[in-house]
Amino acid sequence: MTEIGVPARIVDVAALAGVAPGTASKALNGTGQLRAETRERVRRAAEQLGFTPDSLGRGLSSGRSYTVGLITTDSFGRFSIPVMLGAENALGAGEMVVLLCDSRDDPVREQHYLRTLLARRVDGIIVTGRRTEPRTPVAAPEHLPVVYAFTPSQSPADTSLVVDQAGGAQSAVRHLLDLGRTRLAHVTGPADHHASVVRREAAVAAAGDTLVAPALHGDWSERWGRTAAEILLRRHPDVDGITCGSDQIARGVCDGLRDAGRRVPDDVAVVGFDDWDVIALASRPPLTTVALGLEAMGRRAGELLLDAVAGRPSVGTTTMPTRLVVRDSTVGR
Amino acid sequence: MTEIGVPARIVDVAALAGVAPGTASKALNGTGQLRAETRERVRRAAEQLGFTPDSLGRGLSSGRSYTVGLITTDSFGRFSIPVMLGAENALGAGEMVVLLCDSRDDPVREQHYLRTLLARRVDGIIVTGRRTEPRTPVAAPEHLPVVYAFTPSQSPADTSLVVDQAGGAQSAVRHLLDLGRTRLAHVTGPADHHASVVRREAAVAAAGDTLVAPALHGDWSERWGRTAAEILLRRHPDVDGITCGSDQIARGVCDGLRDAGRRVPDDVAVVGFDDWDVIALASRPPLTTVALGLEAMGRRAGELLLDAVAGRPSVGTTTMPTRLVVRDSTVGR
DNA sequence: GTCGTCGCAGAAAACGTGTTCCGTACGTTC
DNA sequence: GAACGTACGGAACACGTTTTCTGCGACGAC
């Protein structure tokens, strides 16, 4: 553990190397016209002093802060945290640092944070949230890059990243059909949630004739999953495959089926959605589920933001693929 | 949604108010000697232009950045996220912003982040993590306030906040004793985890003669909880109260008991630890558990840091109380 | 031999704010 | 009326870096 003392400034480096501060700056940044020998001498002096340029001074002169704001409406919950981690990862590679802003779904707080971020001269902003419904764009000035992740912007002129919900639901149904299941059902969350609707429509379309019942809407809880399993078994005792709108619902469905004496996956195969490890792995049996790839999305958001900061913006909405993770709830050991 | 244009600088405000820039600064910051009328005129001009002082310029001159670094070893998981939210909350009130640093248990990354934070002239640092074992202090310079939350520092000269693990375990056992349970057991996590050991020792001490078996150590999973329930019932079929080292274990215990035909809480009462809502509420039945109050701890950490920045440091380790949340796993409906 | 060019590095300005110092105008007191 | 204190506001500087402008010496070309 090396103690870190009072930081050296560039004038110290310059003095040690016997050059002017401006020259030292050029040497360390690879700019200007300098002899290789001078450059090297400055570089060694900087290393010797453990010089790290003060980012306030640098930002003041360059107009950049090497900082990005991360605004979430979500209090950093289930969905925004992986996005945040991925973004931090990608941005860290670009020597950027992330400023945290938790707007808690409050437009006033969001506006306040936006002002703060602008006052801090952030190089860009990443916006994320809990819902998949497109949101009103943030009121950022024209020149400031903004990337929306998970929760897209309503404006097609913005840069957004979304999960391929439909593709994920389709892959879940295909998986059951490939396993030879022929009497399918779908259980999902509230009917007024965008994610529920998109996943349901894709699942229903993919199931076609094999669907034994209209999709069931409820809340996102395990309890609802158990209830839905009861309902399904009562109305359609011959159901042999269930795709669910979330892992919580799927876990509840598994429990409900077991309580009713059905074996999973032998009698009924169950597929979840989200790949939330805490739920999916603890379920009995562990859930086959659709992984959202949120961390990859966050990383991509960071990369897109870096590109935009570098002057290579990429407008439009990009859909990120999901991945089906197969576990025991569809394929027994 | 008001569009935010190119930000006004203090010279613009001064020009509009008809004063010199320095005077405008004094007017807005409440310093210097100015006529109330002048102060008000400048204030109105600032409001009219939507002036927000550039924090880079401000930081450069004041030496402060109104920014704190938040270092976690945890990839912002189960424990560090509530702490982070609480801290963000408290600091936001002080016009501070949080810089995110995820060291991932890697000392090299941590050192790198520390350099970055120092280069950014942070006003202070909060350190948190997943484990409760005291950690080696971060190598911050003498003058920089550091607050450790959840994971304390090994040095008693540092400022640390910890959860009252022992008190929590004790309150769980007392609760069962108050309910008239007389044959208790304790199931917890790995024997080499500080949290397991502290909770176990307090639980064992509080249970005294009523303990029917030595505490059982395993991993933190639901699966282990189910296994532990089987073991307990085989060796001590008359057990009537079980305190657990985590909610996941407790949920597993509940499931294991139910699988074996025992009713919770009628035959056996179960208490969890952590109050992780995803687990505790979804459990059958919902878990009575020990809430850690992590968000309050984060808030306290933020407050302590603000105090330290203001020149009122408070060294030493502060223990934060837990709270027993009573649900159906100990008190039936 | 002089002029232009090139390579290199120093001096100075710029970024935006806070703060210190100083001058001025005004009122008070002897 | 002069000396003094006080309220006010302007000018200059500090913070640390980047960048532009300028200068100097050497070298080649005419």
XYZ file of C-alpha atoms (C1' of nucleotides) in Angstrom:
726
model
C 0.000 0.000 0.000
C 1.833 3.082 -1.206
C 0.832 6.225 0.571
C -0.164 8.956 -1.837
C 1.087 12.375 -0.864
C 0.226 15.828 -2.063
C -0.200 15.588 -5.809
C 2.452 16.982 -8.122
C 1.465 19.644 -10.642
C 2.722 20.044 -14.125
C 4.956 22.947 -13.109
C 6.776 20.573 -10.771
C 7.289 18.112 -13.576
C 8.457 20.908 -15.859
C 10.890 22.212 -13.255
C 12.347 18.755 -12.668
C 12.748 18.189 -16.394
C 14.148 21.681 -16.875
C 11.487 22.844 -19.335
C 8.549 25.245 -19.401
C 5.103 24.052 -18.229
C 3.696 24.318 -21.725
C 6.464 22.153 -23.063
C 5.828 19.564 -20.404
C 2.169 19.491 -21.371
C 3.056 18.939 -24.992
C 5.515 16.220 -24.101
C 3.011 14.297 -22.010
C 0.152 14.657 -24.456
C 2.131 13.840 -27.565
C 1.287 17.176 -29.170
C 3.488 19.937 -30.544
C 6.984 19.635 -31.982
C 9.495 18.299 -29.477
C 12.700 16.375 -29.613
C 12.252 12.738 -28.665
C 14.906 13.192 -26.014
C 12.996 16.077 -24.395
C 9.760 14.151 -24.502
C 11.371 11.215 -22.774
C 12.991 13.399 -20.146
C 9.637 14.961 -19.256
C 7.966 11.587 -19.256
C 10.495 10.274 -16.758
C 10.127 13.330 -14.550
C 6.359 12.845 -14.525
C 6.714 9.223 -13.592
C 9.209 10.016 -10.867
C 6.818 12.499 -9.274
C 3.780 10.288 -9.806
C 2.178 13.088 -11.740
C -1.509 12.814 -12.604
C -2.955 15.836 -14.377
C -5.597 17.642 -12.352
C -8.772 17.017 -14.260
C -10.355 20.283 -13.126
C -7.686 22.380 -14.731
C -7.616 20.164 -17.762
C -11.379 20.310 -18.086
C -11.405 24.040 -17.734
C -9.088 24.528 -20.652
C -10.332 21.733 -22.863
C -14.039 22.248 -22.224
C -14.349 18.536 -21.513
C -14.618 16.900 -18.127
C -14.021 13.245 -19.036
C -17.157 12.552 -17.068
C -20.522 11.172 -18.079
C -23.780 11.406 -16.207
C -25.874 8.313 -15.642
C -29.512 9.147 -15.026
C -31.848 6.404 -13.937
C -35.509 6.575 -13.023
C -35.099 3.356 -11.199
C -33.180 3.881 -7.947
C -30.730 1.491 -9.565
C -32.828 -1.604 -9.392
C -33.050 -4.897 -11.131
C -32.542 -3.606 -14.669
C -30.528 -0.432 -14.395
C -27.711 -1.848 -12.297
C -26.347 -4.265 -14.867
C -26.652 -1.507 -17.457
C -24.770 0.836 -15.159
C -22.009 -1.698 -14.538
C -21.571 -2.378 -18.220
C -21.420 1.325 -18.967
C -18.935 1.984 -16.194
C -16.839 -0.799 -17.626
C -16.772 0.565 -21.150
C -16.255 4.155 -20.064
C -13.509 3.304 -17.622
C -11.491 2.067 -20.568
C -11.869 5.524 -22.079
C -10.610 7.176 -18.886
C -14.117 8.375 -18.181
C -15.853 8.388 -14.837
C -19.555 7.995 -14.130
C -21.628 10.478 -12.153
C -24.614 8.919 -10.455
C -28.072 10.460 -10.680
C -31.134 8.735 -9.303
C -34.182 10.671 -10.461
C -36.741 8.309 -8.911
C -39.266 8.858 -11.665
C -39.561 12.499 -10.640
C -39.306 14.956 -13.553
C -38.346 17.754 -11.178
C -35.457 15.763 -9.794
C -34.455 14.795 -13.300
C -34.399 18.412 -14.412
C -32.353 19.302 -11.370
C -29.823 16.591 -12.116
C -29.653 17.669 -15.712
C -28.712 21.178 -14.667
C -26.115 19.802 -12.296
C -24.619 17.623 -14.984
C -24.479 20.494 -17.433
C -22.847 22.702 -14.817
C -20.253 19.986 -14.452
C -19.632 19.987 -18.161
C -20.252 16.283 -18.614
C -19.173 14.918 -21.969
C -22.366 12.933 -22.353
C -25.321 11.367 -20.613
C -26.677 7.840 -20.401
C -30.355 7.514 -19.532
C -31.827 4.293 -18.274
C -34.793 3.064 -16.279
C -37.019 0.236 -15.231
C -39.699 0.319 -17.907
C -39.439 -0.495 -21.581
C -41.986 2.120 -22.652
C -40.334 4.860 -24.726
C -39.871 7.974 -22.612
C -39.874 11.683 -23.326
C -36.371 12.792 -24.278
C -34.301 14.632 -21.703
C -33.955 18.366 -22.318
C -30.272 18.339 -23.080
C -28.666 20.947 -25.319
C -28.193 20.073 -28.963
C -24.489 19.406 -28.805
C -24.498 17.031 -25.823
C -24.511 13.317 -26.677
C -27.233 11.282 -24.967
C -27.670 7.518 -25.151
C -30.845 5.820 -23.911
C -30.432 2.249 -22.709
C -33.235 -0.229 -21.939
C -35.785 2.591 -21.836
C -35.661 4.126 -25.332
C -36.404 7.717 -26.266
C -39.647 8.568 -27.996
C -37.673 10.500 -30.574
C -36.221 8.382 -33.383
C -33.550 11.041 -33.818
C -32.032 10.028 -30.488
C -29.675 7.140 -29.837
C -31.427 4.273 -28.078
C -30.643 0.700 -27.136
C -33.430 -1.767 -26.449
C -33.735 -5.453 -25.647
C -35.196 -7.685 -28.336
C -38.176 -8.635 -26.205
C -40.070 -10.166 -29.105
C -37.118 -12.245 -30.244
C -36.621 -13.490 -26.715
C -40.224 -14.545 -26.319
C -40.116 -16.204 -29.713
C -36.986 -18.163 -28.834
C -38.629 -19.357 -25.621
C -41.648 -20.713 -27.511
C -39.490 -22.229 -30.258
C -37.481 -24.004 -27.581
C -40.632 -25.631 -26.211
C -41.834 -26.577 -29.692
C -38.418 -28.075 -30.471
C -38.783 -30.211 -27.350
C -42.013 -31.582 -28.774
C -44.419 -29.673 -26.543
C -47.747 -29.144 -28.269
C -50.096 -27.548 -25.726
C -48.648 -24.208 -24.698
C -49.692 -21.322 -22.481
C -48.279 -17.912 -21.618
C -48.351 -16.185 -18.215
C -47.093 -12.648 -17.857
C -47.295 -9.314 -16.044
C -49.733 -6.396 -16.140
C -51.595 -5.823 -19.401
C -50.606 -2.172 -19.383
C -46.883 -2.858 -19.292
C -45.126 -2.517 -22.608
C -42.834 -5.434 -21.802
C -45.787 -7.712 -21.043
C -47.547 -6.828 -24.252
C -44.560 -7.179 -26.566
C -43.484 -10.470 -25.039
C -47.038 -11.795 -25.086
C -47.692 -10.898 -28.701
C -44.483 -12.529 -29.871
C -45.110 -15.621 -27.768
C -48.685 -15.973 -28.978
C -47.647 -15.528 -32.594
C -44.865 -18.086 -32.277
C -47.102 -20.617 -30.536
C -49.844 -20.388 -33.160
C -52.216 -23.339 -32.960
C -50.375 -24.908 -30.074
C -51.638 -22.241 -27.680
C -54.303 -23.804 -25.465
C -55.477 -20.605 -23.748
C -55.354 -16.838 -24.038
C -52.343 -15.308 -22.310
C -52.852 -14.644 -18.595
C -52.028 -11.186 -17.230
C -51.308 -10.489 -13.561
C -48.557 -8.810 -11.599
C -44.858 -9.648 -11.701
C -44.888 -11.742 -8.510
C -44.272 -15.365 -7.648
C -47.673 -15.414 -6.017
C -49.317 -14.603 -9.315
C -47.291 -17.374 -10.949
C -48.671 -19.883 -8.459
C -52.210 -18.625 -8.960
C -51.833 -18.726 -12.735
C -50.627 -22.316 -12.572
C -53.759 -23.281 -10.642
C -55.990 -21.500 -13.131
C -54.277 -23.103 -16.101
C -54.444 -26.622 -14.664
C -58.115 -26.224 -13.871
C -59.032 -25.032 -17.330
C -56.477 -26.929 -19.379
C -55.131 -29.913 -17.444
C -53.296 -31.112 -20.521
C -50.998 -28.089 -20.837
C -47.410 -29.243 -21.329
C -45.416 -26.024 -21.826
C -45.606 -22.572 -20.243
C -43.639 -19.494 -21.211
C -43.618 -16.724 -18.636
C -43.102 -12.979 -18.690
C -40.548 -13.008 -15.899
C -38.473 -15.353 -13.793
C -40.502 -14.523 -10.715
C -43.691 -15.591 -12.427
C -41.979 -18.691 -13.804
C -40.734 -19.678 -10.373
C -44.247 -19.262 -9.029
C -45.603 -21.363 -11.871
C -43.119 -24.115 -11.079
C -44.135 -24.086 -7.420
C -47.820 -24.062 -8.351
C -47.364 -26.992 -10.695
C -45.467 -28.993 -8.089
C -48.096 -28.239 -5.459
C -50.650 -29.679 -7.890
C -48.603 -32.813 -8.349
C -47.175 -32.069 -11.780
C -43.537 -32.701 -12.493
C -41.388 -30.039 -14.110
C -40.190 -30.529 -16.782
C -41.518 -34.059 -17.333
C -45.211 -33.139 -17.328
C -44.914 -29.403 -17.984
C -41.883 -27.457 -19.225
C -41.520 -23.877 -17.965
C -39.505 -20.982 -19.390
C -38.816 -17.737 -17.565
C -37.674 -14.334 -18.742
C -34.840 -12.033 -17.531
C -32.341 -14.583 -16.192
C -32.327 -13.045 -12.751
C -29.944 -15.463 -11.074
C -31.345 -15.046 -7.585
C -34.684 -16.319 -8.827
C -33.771 -18.531 -11.754
C -31.095 -20.572 -9.982
C -32.975 -20.930 -6.694
C -36.127 -22.128 -8.422
C -37.058 -25.767 -8.205
C -36.034 -26.795 -10.781
C -33.627 -24.059 -11.940
C -35.214 -22.084 -14.741
C -34.613 -22.146 -18.435
C -34.951 -18.453 -19.189
C -34.288 -15.633 -21.622
C -31.158 -13.670 -20.677
C -31.439 -9.983 -21.484
C -27.748 -9.236 -21.790
C -28.090 -6.004 -19.877
C -24.436 -5.691 -19.045
C -23.562 -5.994 -22.724
C -26.164 -3.346 -23.414
C -24.583 -1.055 -20.863
C -21.188 -1.650 -22.395
C -22.558 -0.863 -25.822
C -24.172 2.296 -24.459
C -20.808 3.364 -23.108
C -19.132 2.661 -26.437
C -21.778 4.547 -28.379
C -21.378 7.478 -26.037
C -17.609 7.448 -26.451
C -18.079 7.405 -30.218
C -20.532 10.280 -30.065
C -18.166 12.291 -27.878
C -15.441 11.614 -30.422
C -17.695 13.073 -33.115
C -19.078 9.854 -34.544
C -22.715 9.831 -33.424
C -24.999 6.970 -34.389
C -28.653 7.911 -34.244
C -31.562 5.501 -34.160
C -32.680 2.577 -32.049
C -30.490 -0.512 -31.841
C -32.032 -3.788 -30.745
C -29.798 -6.026 -28.663
C -30.238 -9.797 -28.974
C -31.305 -12.000 -26.081
C -29.937 -15.442 -25.301
C -31.856 -18.507 -24.193
C -30.266 -20.120 -21.147
C -31.343 -23.744 -20.885
C -31.672 -25.271 -17.424
C -33.653 -28.023 -15.763
C -37.122 -26.511 -16.021
C -37.313 -27.572 -19.671
C -34.665 -30.263 -20.019
C -34.480 -32.712 -17.139
C -31.190 -34.168 -16.029
C -39.871 20.473 -20.823
C -37.713 23.550 -21.104
C -34.852 23.314 -23.547
C -31.567 24.233 -21.958
C -29.317 26.311 -24.181
C -25.669 27.239 -23.965
C -24.958 27.984 -20.322
C -24.517 31.575 -19.139
C -21.292 32.547 -17.407
C -20.902 34.877 -14.517
C -19.639 37.663 -16.788
C -22.988 37.552 -18.596
C -24.824 37.886 -15.311
C -22.541 40.742 -14.260
C -23.046 42.553 -17.555
C -26.830 42.226 -17.330
C -26.829 43.485 -13.755
C -24.399 46.254 -14.619
C -21.689 45.246 -12.179
C -18.230 43.717 -12.315
C -17.847 39.915 -12.380
C -16.281 39.862 -8.949
C -19.195 41.790 -7.554
C -21.617 39.345 -9.116
C -19.759 36.482 -7.474
C -20.008 38.157 -4.109
C -23.682 38.882 -4.587
C -24.515 35.273 -5.457
C -22.403 33.717 -2.736
C -23.482 36.044 0.031
C -19.916 37.186 0.661
C -18.367 40.660 0.706
C -20.112 43.893 1.521
C -22.857 44.780 -0.906
C -26.016 46.791 -0.799
C -29.070 44.594 -0.544
C -30.424 46.275 -3.637
C -27.339 45.319 -5.658
C -27.448 41.783 -4.379
C -31.042 41.427 -5.434
C -30.397 42.923 -8.863
C -27.622 40.405 -9.522
C -29.744 37.586 -8.185
C -32.521 38.459 -10.599
C -30.129 38.700 -13.524
C -28.762 35.253 -12.671
C -32.232 33.804 -12.507
C -33.208 35.428 -15.771
C -30.237 33.874 -17.547
C -30.626 30.543 -15.803
C -27.106 30.894 -14.523
C -25.490 27.871 -12.909
C -21.870 28.357 -11.872
C -19.497 26.127 -13.795
C -18.261 23.689 -11.221
C -14.928 23.229 -12.971
C -14.040 26.882 -12.604
C -15.428 26.948 -9.126
C -13.557 23.845 -8.114
C -10.341 25.121 -9.575
C -10.448 28.269 -7.518
C -11.866 26.839 -4.325
C -9.892 23.614 -4.324
C -13.105 21.679 -3.789
C -15.040 19.758 -6.396
C -18.323 19.116 -4.582
C -17.863 15.526 -5.593
C -17.336 12.371 -3.576
C -16.029 9.048 -4.778
C -17.891 5.858 -3.949
C -15.636 2.808 -4.082
C -17.175 -0.621 -3.805
C -15.533 -4.013 -4.021
C -18.879 -5.468 -4.840
C -19.909 -4.603 -8.384
C -22.761 -2.869 -6.600
C -24.558 -5.931 -5.399
C -26.983 -6.866 -2.733
C -25.409 -4.841 0.073
C -23.616 -1.957 -1.554
C -26.539 -0.711 -3.615
C -28.761 0.360 -0.731
C -25.729 1.960 0.887
C -24.991 3.794 -2.337
C -28.571 5.015 -2.668
C -28.642 6.276 0.881
C -25.345 8.060 0.422
C -26.430 9.620 -2.846
C -29.511 10.796 -1.060
C -27.688 12.473 1.797
C -25.008 13.973 -0.418
C -27.459 15.296 -2.955
C -28.870 17.478 -0.201
C -25.374 18.932 0.189
C -25.164 19.683 -3.529
C -22.684 16.887 -3.872
C -22.504 14.373 -6.662
C -21.312 10.800 -6.480
C -18.583 9.334 -8.667
C -18.938 5.625 -9.191
C -15.994 3.238 -8.817
C -16.362 -0.513 -8.979
C -13.082 -2.075 -7.926
C -14.265 -5.683 -8.141
C -12.112 -6.846 -5.271
C -9.022 -6.009 -7.305
C -6.418 -3.951 -5.383
C -4.881 -2.755 -8.645
C -8.202 -1.426 -9.878
C -8.818 0.157 -6.496
C -5.475 1.926 -6.595
C -6.214 3.138 -10.100
C -9.578 4.503 -9.041
C -8.026 6.177 -6.045
C -5.580 8.028 -8.284
C -8.417 9.042 -10.570
C -10.485 10.326 -7.671
C -7.575 12.311 -6.296
C -6.903 13.786 -9.717
C -10.528 14.875 -9.720
C -10.073 16.559 -6.394
C -12.922 14.723 -4.707
C -13.961 16.163 -1.363
C -14.153 12.727 0.209
C -14.515 9.011 -0.371
C -17.006 6.402 0.784
C -15.802 2.815 0.773
C -18.193 -0.088 0.882
C -18.302 -3.759 -0.029
C -19.969 -7.094 0.298
C -18.170 -8.582 3.257
C -18.276 -7.553 6.892
C -14.631 -8.441 7.555
C -12.587 -5.306 8.329
C -10.499 -4.362 5.318
C -7.127 -2.728 4.828
C -7.565 1.057 4.715
C -7.393 2.769 1.361
C -4.187 4.695 0.716
C -5.740 8.137 0.730
C -3.755 11.216 1.699
C -4.017 12.411 5.282
C -6.323 15.330 4.623
C -8.957 13.489 2.572
C -12.018 12.311 4.530
C -12.872 8.646 4.082
C -15.926 6.863 5.483
C -16.207 3.079 5.470
C -19.732 1.690 5.371
C -20.776 -1.934 5.953
C -17.184 -3.101 5.463
C -15.218 -1.327 8.223
C -11.580 -0.323 8.136
C -9.027 -2.296 10.098
C -7.737 0.956 11.528
C -9.698 2.263 14.528
C -8.499 5.762 13.613
C -10.723 5.668 10.526
C -14.431 6.402 10.348
C -16.475 3.246 9.930
C -20.126 2.260 10.002
C -21.144 -1.317 10.661
C -24.364 -3.235 11.107
C -25.121 -4.536 14.594
C -25.016 -8.141 13.471
C -24.931 -9.491 17.004
C -27.853 -7.352 18.128
C -29.862 -8.484 15.130
C -29.219 -12.159 15.795
C -30.049 -11.648 19.449
C -33.347 -9.934 18.636
C -34.280 -12.813 16.329
C -33.727 -15.372 19.091
C -35.485 -13.200 21.694
C -38.456 -12.967 19.370
C -38.728 -16.748 19.197
C -38.325 -17.066 22.961
C -41.008 -14.434 23.490
C -43.298 -16.517 21.320
C -42.794 -19.433 23.700
C -40.492 -21.497 21.530
C -38.180 -23.657 23.609
C -36.237 -25.878 21.185
C -34.184 -23.665 18.920
C -31.643 -24.160 16.158
C -29.466 -21.887 14.033
C -28.594 -22.339 10.356
C -26.144 -20.014 8.680
C -23.494 -19.482 5.989
C -19.833 -20.468 5.647
C -17.877 -20.869 8.866
C -15.121 -18.631 7.526
C -17.417 -15.656 6.928
C -17.270 -12.974 9.566
C -20.998 -12.339 9.283
C -21.808 -16.016 9.853
C -19.613 -16.231 12.895
C -20.806 -13.056 14.583
C -24.458 -13.834 13.992
C -23.999 -17.413 15.123
C -22.211 -16.546 18.346
C -24.845 -14.009 19.310
C -27.680 -16.371 18.430
C -26.147 -19.244 20.356
C -25.512 -17.063 23.388
C -29.052 -15.703 23.350
C -30.599 -19.144 22.949
C -28.660 -20.665 25.858
C -30.211 -23.915 27.072
C -32.956 -23.791 24.510
C -30.552 -24.626 21.689
C -31.128 -28.222 20.614
C -28.167 -28.547 18.267
C -24.865 -26.900 17.338
C -25.238 -24.245 14.673
C -25.150 -25.580 11.102
C -22.792 -23.953 8.596
C -23.216 -24.196 4.836
C -23.358 -21.759 1.944
C -25.740 -18.816 1.585
C -28.178 -20.628 -0.735
C -31.794 -21.726 -0.533
C -30.617 -25.222 -1.383
C -28.516 -25.317 1.773
C -31.529 -24.108 3.736
C -33.597 -27.022 2.481
C -30.808 -29.476 3.240
C -30.326 -28.014 6.699
C -34.037 -28.401 7.430
C -33.849 -32.091 6.553
C -30.808 -32.601 8.739
C -32.397 -30.796 11.662
C -35.648 -32.713 11.445
C -33.812 -36.010 11.290
C -31.666 -35.271 14.328
C -34.080 -33.161 16.325
C -37.660 -33.730 15.191
C -38.922 -31.624 18.064
C -37.252 -28.382 16.967
C -39.775 -25.543 17.094
C -37.801 -22.427 16.164
C -34.986 -21.769 13.678
C -33.004 -18.582 13.240
C -31.108 -18.294 9.975
C -28.050 -16.394 8.771
C -29.780 -15.047 5.687
C -33.162 -14.774 4.037
C -32.144 -17.182 1.315
C -31.295 -19.828 3.869
C -34.502 -19.081 5.759
C -36.607 -19.436 2.654
C -34.926 -22.758 1.932
C -35.589 -23.858 5.498
C -39.266 -22.976 5.125
C -39.494 -24.990 1.913
C -37.653 -27.907 3.479
C -39.950 -27.901 6.492
C -43.042 -27.783 4.319
C -41.722 -30.614 2.142
C -41.338 -32.645 5.343
C -44.909 -31.905 6.349
C -44.209 -29.325 9.045
C -46.272 -26.185 9.205
C -44.587 -22.769 9.438
C -45.028 -21.110 11.867
C -47.418 -23.452 13.723
C -44.944 -26.316 14.129
C -41.704 -24.434 13.539
C -41.127 -20.680 13.497
C -38.420 -19.386 11.163
C -36.517 -16.083 11.203
C -34.353 -14.815 8.368
C -31.673 -12.158 8.195
C -31.160 -9.206 5.806
C -34.770 -8.393 4.856
C -34.113 -8.842 1.167
C -37.599 -8.201 -0.111
C -37.304 -10.331 -3.220
C -36.670 -13.343 -1.016
C -38.442 -12.480 2.212
C -41.761 -11.470 0.661
C -41.876 -14.247 -1.927
C -41.166 -16.917 0.664
C -43.966 -19.192 1.774
C -44.813 -17.927 4.278
C -43.292 -14.422 4.074
C -40.309 -14.189 6.380
C -39.919 -12.554 9.722
C -36.399 -11.220 9.354
C -33.760 -8.822 10.619
C -33.645 -5.637 8.515
C -30.142 -4.245 8.182
C -31.127 -0.647 7.512
C -28.513 -0.314 4.799
C -30.053 2.745 3.231
C -30.006 4.499 6.587
C -26.389 3.478 6.922
C -25.607 4.942 3.519
C -27.352 8.144 4.497
C -25.375 8.288 7.719
C -22.177 7.683 5.779
C -23.039 10.612 3.547
C -23.754 12.815 6.546
C -20.536 11.834 8.284
C -18.626 12.608 5.124
C -20.280 15.995 4.794
C -19.381 16.716 8.409
C -15.791 15.648 7.852
C -15.547 17.820 4.752
C -16.867 20.693 6.818
C -14.054 20.125 9.291
C -15.953 18.117 11.884
C -14.550 14.607 11.551
C -15.801 11.801 13.776
C -13.370 8.930 14.026
C -14.174 5.469 15.245
C -16.605 2.723 14.394
C -20.319 3.375 14.730
C -22.685 0.447 15.035
C -26.046 0.900 13.354
C -29.063 -0.832 14.893
C -31.066 -3.487 13.076
C -34.821 -3.832 13.146
C -36.850 -7.008 13.436
C -39.577 -7.168 10.782
C -42.297 -9.555 11.870
C -44.150 -11.481 9.168
C -45.982 -14.767 8.853
C -43.052 -17.143 9.313
C -43.186 -16.597 13.069
C -46.635 -15.192 13.723
C -49.443 -16.863 11.788
C -52.395 -14.879 10.537
C 26.275 37.060 -47.396
C 21.455 37.364 -46.807
C 17.031 35.605 -46.775
C 13.723 32.013 -45.969
C 12.640 27.719 -43.763
C 12.525 24.393 -40.367
C 12.888 22.354 -35.740
C 12.374 23.234 -31.243
C 10.923 25.368 -26.929
C 9.545 29.372 -24.148
C 6.074 33.061 -23.097
C 1.526 34.266 -22.769
C -3.319 33.860 -23.162
C -7.401 31.283 -22.425
C -10.877 28.550 -19.828
C -14.643 30.355 -15.463
C -14.923 31.227 -10.923
C -13.690 32.964 -6.167
C -11.142 36.120 -3.440
C -8.135 39.649 -2.030
C -6.746 44.147 -2.276
C -7.539 48.843 -3.158
C -9.743 53.159 -4.417
C -13.714 56.112 -4.103
C -17.603 58.337 -2.337
C -20.132 59.347 1.487
C -21.197 60.322 6.214
C -19.587 61.363 10.873
C -17.034 63.660 14.445
C -14.143 67.078 16.534
C -13.429 72.283 7.450
C -10.286 68.501 8.022
C -9.477 63.955 9.605
C -11.372 59.632 9.907
C -14.177 55.520 9.371
C -17.219 52.851 6.540
C -19.850 51.014 2.852
C -19.443 49.761 -1.696
C -17.710 47.984 -6.002
C -13.978 47.550 -9.412
C -9.537 45.536 -10.823
C -6.273 42.026 -10.480
C -4.826 37.596 -9.333
C -5.143 32.622 -8.182
C -6.311 27.814 -9.456
C -3.835 23.993 -13.313
C -3.839 22.837 -17.758
C -3.887 23.368 -22.886
C -2.929 25.919 -26.876
C -1.480 29.551 -29.728
C 1.812 32.732 -30.727
C 6.423 34.090 -30.868
C 11.388 33.759 -30.812
C 15.751 31.716 -31.520
C 19.287 29.107 -33.604
C 20.773 26.275 -37.449
C 20.733 25.138 -42.011
C 20.148 25.376 -46.969
C 19.368 28.079 -51.194
C 20.156 31.836 -54.080
